[in-house]
DNA sequence: ATTGGATGTAACC
DNA sequence: TGGTTACCCTCCAA
């Protein structure tokens, strides 16, 4: 018969089964069936088929249960519901040290394994702690002039918040203007940049003006009311000549005293543009390893001559603007991996906090002290995968002790079966987690967060949305003083040749007030991505 | 409705 | 050194 003829002419098929521990627990049974045909998910299907040697050598298909991560048998790693099981063969995902997993990591920030769970956890709105702290006795001190709200500015990758405005970016290139009091009305400006915006700052002089640095190699200055935008500099006047020459702007800050915009590109160079003359001043200066991205710039709030930069070469550097040239940094702050952000403290300007991809916040207590090594390293999960905007720890501008920092958390917490990513408030003087914010409706990661300069508001940019958080007691009355406040959603991000600069996460347009009624009318959209998450 | 590709960094070889 | 691959929670256009 035909079947027999064929059998003899093809190699024998051997199926290796998992003998030791195939007893699947009941909850993963449905997966078992489906996965036999797939190679990657937990079982390895291994075929040794040598087509040329017809017939004799057997085909071996192994159905042994192996770890998805290390491909070894005997254990499994990956998500089980909302909990991720680490591969014991890998270093701890959180602190990167071998010998234990995230679940048993001494730095684990969670109720069960927590390092230093706040006593206030779950008992009160975390905001109560955070904002109470600002209202405490020490807060009655008069704040230094340079942080009075009118003059405050500051920004971060995708969000900037001023007295009345928040700006965020989106990779597609829209700029949306939001009114705090009428959160559903949004004006969108879409043609300011042709690529994603990597940094934004409100003008220190005019609240309604925003500067932005983009992967299209330009700096824009936009009037948010009219949407009229000015291009201050273009590093790619000849257009796309290939990835080797296309320059993208990442780090940016404004230096009010000097009247310049400072920007840095993906090749390690710093540029300075005179705001009034709209001219590039001087030559580009190599401030980080040649060819490496400079992701952050920050001018010292007290001493305008001091500049802090950080980048992909694993360094943050402090510069004296009066004599800045390649290799002339005052200090080099070494990190183990890429430095996502580096900020001087907002009031005294004498502390530094950096966020690095080695899952550590680093704190230097005084720039006047020994800077050879950080005063403190705080393990915190903000390692990111390639599709996320890098996390950045941000100072609380209202904390006179300059010890409170807000930063999103990457690894999730199992919250009634849903994986939620809290936003952490950390006391950088002790490393203590003093508050964490999460909401079962918000299942996305929030890599970007910014506290309002004087109000009890946290703007939080997640992969899809901008959320506005307030303390509960402030949510009930719709305060008249909110009238006229604007939230702006901006950004850019048309890809060019698919070659560069398109962070796939960017905070974008949907805004949710924590007021219930506002949430309601957005419920459908909330639901849609909630379900998206849950089904994982 | 589902899915593949873009995307960045680092660790391999 | 370059090439390849892996990656823990995207997103979006095909």
Short mmCIF file of N, CA, C and O in Angstrom, two decimals, chain A residues 49-100:
data_model
loop_
_atom_site.label_atom_id
_atom_site.label_comp_id
_atom_site.label_asym_id
_atom_site.label_seq_id
_atom_site.Cartn_x
_atom_site.Cartn_y
_atom_site.Cartn_z
N UNK A 49 16.10 17.40 10.74
CA UNK A 49 15.74 16.80 9.46
C UNK A 49 16.83 17.10 8.45
O UNK A 49 17.08 18.24 8.11
N UNK A 50 17.48 16.08 8.06
CA UNK A 50 18.51 16.28 7.07
C UNK A 50 17.95 15.84 5.74
O UNK A 50 17.86 14.66 5.44
N UNK A 51 17.60 16.79 4.96
CA UNK A 51 16.87 16.47 3.74
C UNK A 51 17.72 15.69 2.74
O UNK A 51 17.22 14.88 1.98
N UNK A 52 19.00 15.95 2.78
CA UNK A 52 19.82 15.31 1.77
C UNK A 52 20.04 13.83 2.05
O UNK A 52 20.11 13.01 1.15
N UNK A 53 20.16 13.54 3.34
CA UNK A 53 20.35 12.15 3.71
C UNK A 53 18.98 11.50 3.77
O UNK A 53 18.37 11.39 4.82
N UNK A 54 18.47 11.12 2.61
CA UNK A 54 17.07 10.70 2.61
C UNK A 54 16.88 9.40 3.35
O UNK A 54 17.67 8.46 3.29
N UNK A 55 15.79 9.38 4.07
CA UNK A 55 15.34 8.10 4.58
C UNK A 55 15.79 7.72 5.97
O UNK A 55 14.97 7.63 6.85
N UNK A 56 17.10 7.53 6.18
CA UNK A 56 17.46 6.71 7.32
C UNK A 56 17.52 7.43 8.67
O UNK A 56 17.05 6.91 9.65
N UNK A 57 18.11 8.62 8.71
CA UNK A 57 18.28 9.22 10.04
C UNK A 57 16.92 9.70 10.55
O UNK A 57 16.16 10.33 9.84
N UNK A 58 16.64 9.45 11.82
CA UNK A 58 15.31 9.75 12.36
C UNK A 58 15.10 11.24 12.59
O UNK A 58 16.04 11.98 12.87
N UNK A 59 13.89 11.66 12.45
CA UNK A 59 13.52 13.02 12.82
C UNK A 59 13.19 13.01 14.30
O UNK A 59 12.40 12.19 14.75
N UNK A 60 13.81 13.90 15.02
CA UNK A 60 13.58 13.94 16.46
C UNK A 60 12.78 15.19 16.83
O UNK A 60 13.21 16.30 16.58
N UNK A 61 11.62 14.98 17.34
CA UNK A 61 10.80 16.10 17.80
C UNK A 61 10.73 16.05 19.32
O UNK A 61 10.20 15.11 19.89
N UNK A 62 11.29 17.05 19.92
CA UNK A 62 11.30 17.07 21.38
C UNK A 62 10.14 17.90 21.90
O UNK A 62 9.98 19.05 21.54
N UNK A 63 9.33 17.30 22.72
CA UNK A 63 8.23 18.03 23.34
C UNK A 63 8.49 18.26 24.82
O UNK A 63 7.58 18.49 25.59
N UNK A 64 9.74 18.20 25.19
CA UNK A 64 10.06 18.42 26.59
C UNK A 64 9.75 19.84 26.99
O UNK A 64 10.00 20.77 26.25
N UNK A 65 9.23 19.97 28.15
CA UNK A 65 8.90 21.28 28.68
C UNK A 65 10.20 21.99 29.06
O UNK A 65 10.97 21.50 29.86
N UNK A 66 10.43 23.11 28.43
CA UNK A 66 11.66 23.83 28.75
C UNK A 66 11.33 25.27 29.11
O UNK A 66 10.28 25.80 28.77
N UNK A 67 12.24 25.88 29.78
CA UNK A 67 12.09 27.28 30.16
C UNK A 67 12.16 28.16 28.91
O UNK A 67 13.03 28.00 28.07
N UNK A 68 11.26 29.08 28.81
CA UNK A 68 11.23 29.96 27.64
C UNK A 68 12.47 30.83 27.58
O UNK A 68 12.88 31.27 26.53
N UNK A 69 13.01 31.11 28.73
CA UNK A 69 14.12 32.06 28.78
C UNK A 69 15.45 31.38 28.49
O UNK A 69 16.20 31.78 27.61
N UNK A 70 15.74 30.30 29.24
CA UNK A 70 17.07 29.69 29.09
C UNK A 70 17.01 28.39 28.30
O UNK A 70 18.06 27.79 28.04
N UNK A 71 15.84 27.95 27.94
CA UNK A 71 15.65 26.76 27.11
C UNK A 71 16.08 25.47 27.81
O UNK A 71 16.30 24.47 27.17
N UNK A 72 16.21 25.55 29.09
CA UNK A 72 16.56 24.33 29.83
C UNK A 72 15.31 23.76 30.48
O UNK A 72 14.36 24.48 30.78
N UNK A 73 15.36 22.45 30.70
CA UNK A 73 14.21 21.78 31.29
C UNK A 73 14.25 21.89 32.81
O UNK A 73 15.26 22.26 33.40
N UNK A 74 13.14 21.56 33.42
CA UNK A 74 13.12 21.50 34.87
C UNK A 74 12.46 22.68 35.53
O UNK A 74 12.13 22.64 36.71
N UNK A 75 12.29 23.74 34.80
CA UNK A 75 11.59 24.88 35.37
C UNK A 75 10.97 25.67 34.23
O UNK A 75 11.27 25.44 33.06
N UNK A 76 10.12 26.59 34.57
CA UNK A 76 9.49 27.42 33.57
C UNK A 76 9.56 28.87 33.99
O UNK A 76 9.50 29.19 35.17
N UNK A 77 9.65 29.73 33.01
CA UNK A 77 9.63 31.15 33.31
C UNK A 77 8.61 31.82 32.41
O UNK A 77 8.22 31.28 31.38
N UNK A 78 8.20 32.99 32.80
CA UNK A 78 7.23 33.73 32.01
C UNK A 78 6.02 34.10 32.84
O UNK A 78 5.98 33.84 34.04
N UNK A 79 5.08 34.68 32.19
CA UNK A 79 3.90 35.12 32.90
C UNK A 79 3.00 33.95 33.27
O UNK A 79 2.70 33.09 32.44
N UNK A 80 2.59 33.95 34.48
CA UNK A 80 1.49 33.09 34.93
C UNK A 80 0.42 34.05 35.40
O UNK A 80 0.49 34.58 36.51
N UNK A 81 -0.55 34.28 34.56
CA UNK A 81 -1.52 35.31 34.89
C UNK A 81 -0.84 36.66 34.94
O UNK A 81 -0.15 37.04 33.99
N UNK A 82 -0.99 37.34 36.04
CA UNK A 82 -0.42 38.67 36.15
C UNK A 82 0.95 38.64 36.81
O UNK A 82 1.54 39.67 37.04
N UNK A 83 1.43 37.46 37.11
CA UNK A 83 2.71 37.36 37.80
C UNK A 83 3.76 36.78 36.89
O UNK A 83 3.54 35.76 36.25
N UNK A 84 4.87 37.39 36.86
CA UNK A 84 5.95 36.89 36.04
C UNK A 84 6.86 36.01 36.88
O UNK A 84 7.31 36.40 37.95
N UNK A 85 7.10 34.80 36.39
CA UNK A 85 8.00 33.89 37.09
C UNK A 85 9.38 34.01 36.45
O UNK A 85 9.53 33.81 35.25
N UNK A 86 10.34 34.34 37.25
CA UNK A 86 11.70 34.50 36.74
C UNK A 86 12.34 33.17 36.43
O UNK A 86 12.05 32.15 37.05
N UNK A 87 13.24 33.23 35.49
CA UNK A 87 14.08 32.07 35.22
C UNK A 87 15.21 32.07 36.26
O UNK A 87 15.95 33.04 36.37
N UNK A 88 15.34 30.98 37.00
CA UNK A 88 16.36 30.96 38.06
C UNK A 88 17.79 30.95 37.52
O UNK A 88 18.73 31.20 38.28
N UNK A 89 17.92 30.71 36.22
CA UNK A 89 19.26 30.69 35.64
C UNK A 89 19.75 32.09 35.31
O UNK A 89 20.91 32.29 34.97
N UNK A 90 18.85 33.05 35.36
CA UNK A 90 19.24 34.41 35.02
C UNK A 90 19.43 35.23 36.29
O UNK A 90 18.85 34.93 37.32
N UNK A 91 20.22 36.29 36.18
CA UNK A 91 20.32 37.18 37.34
C UNK A 91 18.96 37.80 37.64
O UNK A 91 18.10 37.85 36.77
N UNK A 92 18.83 38.26 38.82
CA UNK A 92 17.58 38.91 39.23
C UNK A 92 17.22 40.02 38.24
O UNK A 92 18.05 40.87 37.91
N UNK A 93 15.99 40.00 37.81
CA UNK A 93 15.57 41.00 36.83
C UNK A 93 15.60 42.41 37.42
O UNK A 93 15.84 43.38 36.73
N UNK A 94 15.39 42.47 38.71
CA UNK A 94 15.29 43.78 39.34
C UNK A 94 16.67 44.39 39.64
O UNK A 94 17.01 45.43 39.12
N UNK A 95 17.45 43.68 40.45
CA UNK A 95 18.71 44.30 40.88
C UNK A 95 19.91 43.83 40.03
O UNK A 95 21.01 44.32 40.21
N UNK A 96 19.64 42.88 39.13
CA UNK A 96 20.66 42.39 38.20
C UNK A 96 21.76 41.56 38.86
O UNK A 96 22.80 41.31 38.24
N UNK A 97 21.56 41.18 40.10
CA UNK A 97 22.54 40.34 40.76
C UNK A 97 22.14 38.87 40.65
O UNK A 97 20.96 38.56 40.72
N UNK A 98 23.12 37.98 40.50
CA UNK A 98 22.79 36.56 40.42
C UNK A 98 22.45 35.99 41.79
O UNK A 98 22.71 36.61 42.82
N UNK A 99 21.89 34.80 41.78
CA UNK A 99 21.69 34.10 43.03
C UNK A 99 20.27 34.14 43.58
O UNK A 99 19.94 33.42 44.50
N UNK A 100 19.44 34.97 43.01
CA UNK A 100 18.05 34.99 43.45
C UNK A 100 17.20 35.54 42.30
O UNK A 100 17.73 35.99 41.29
#
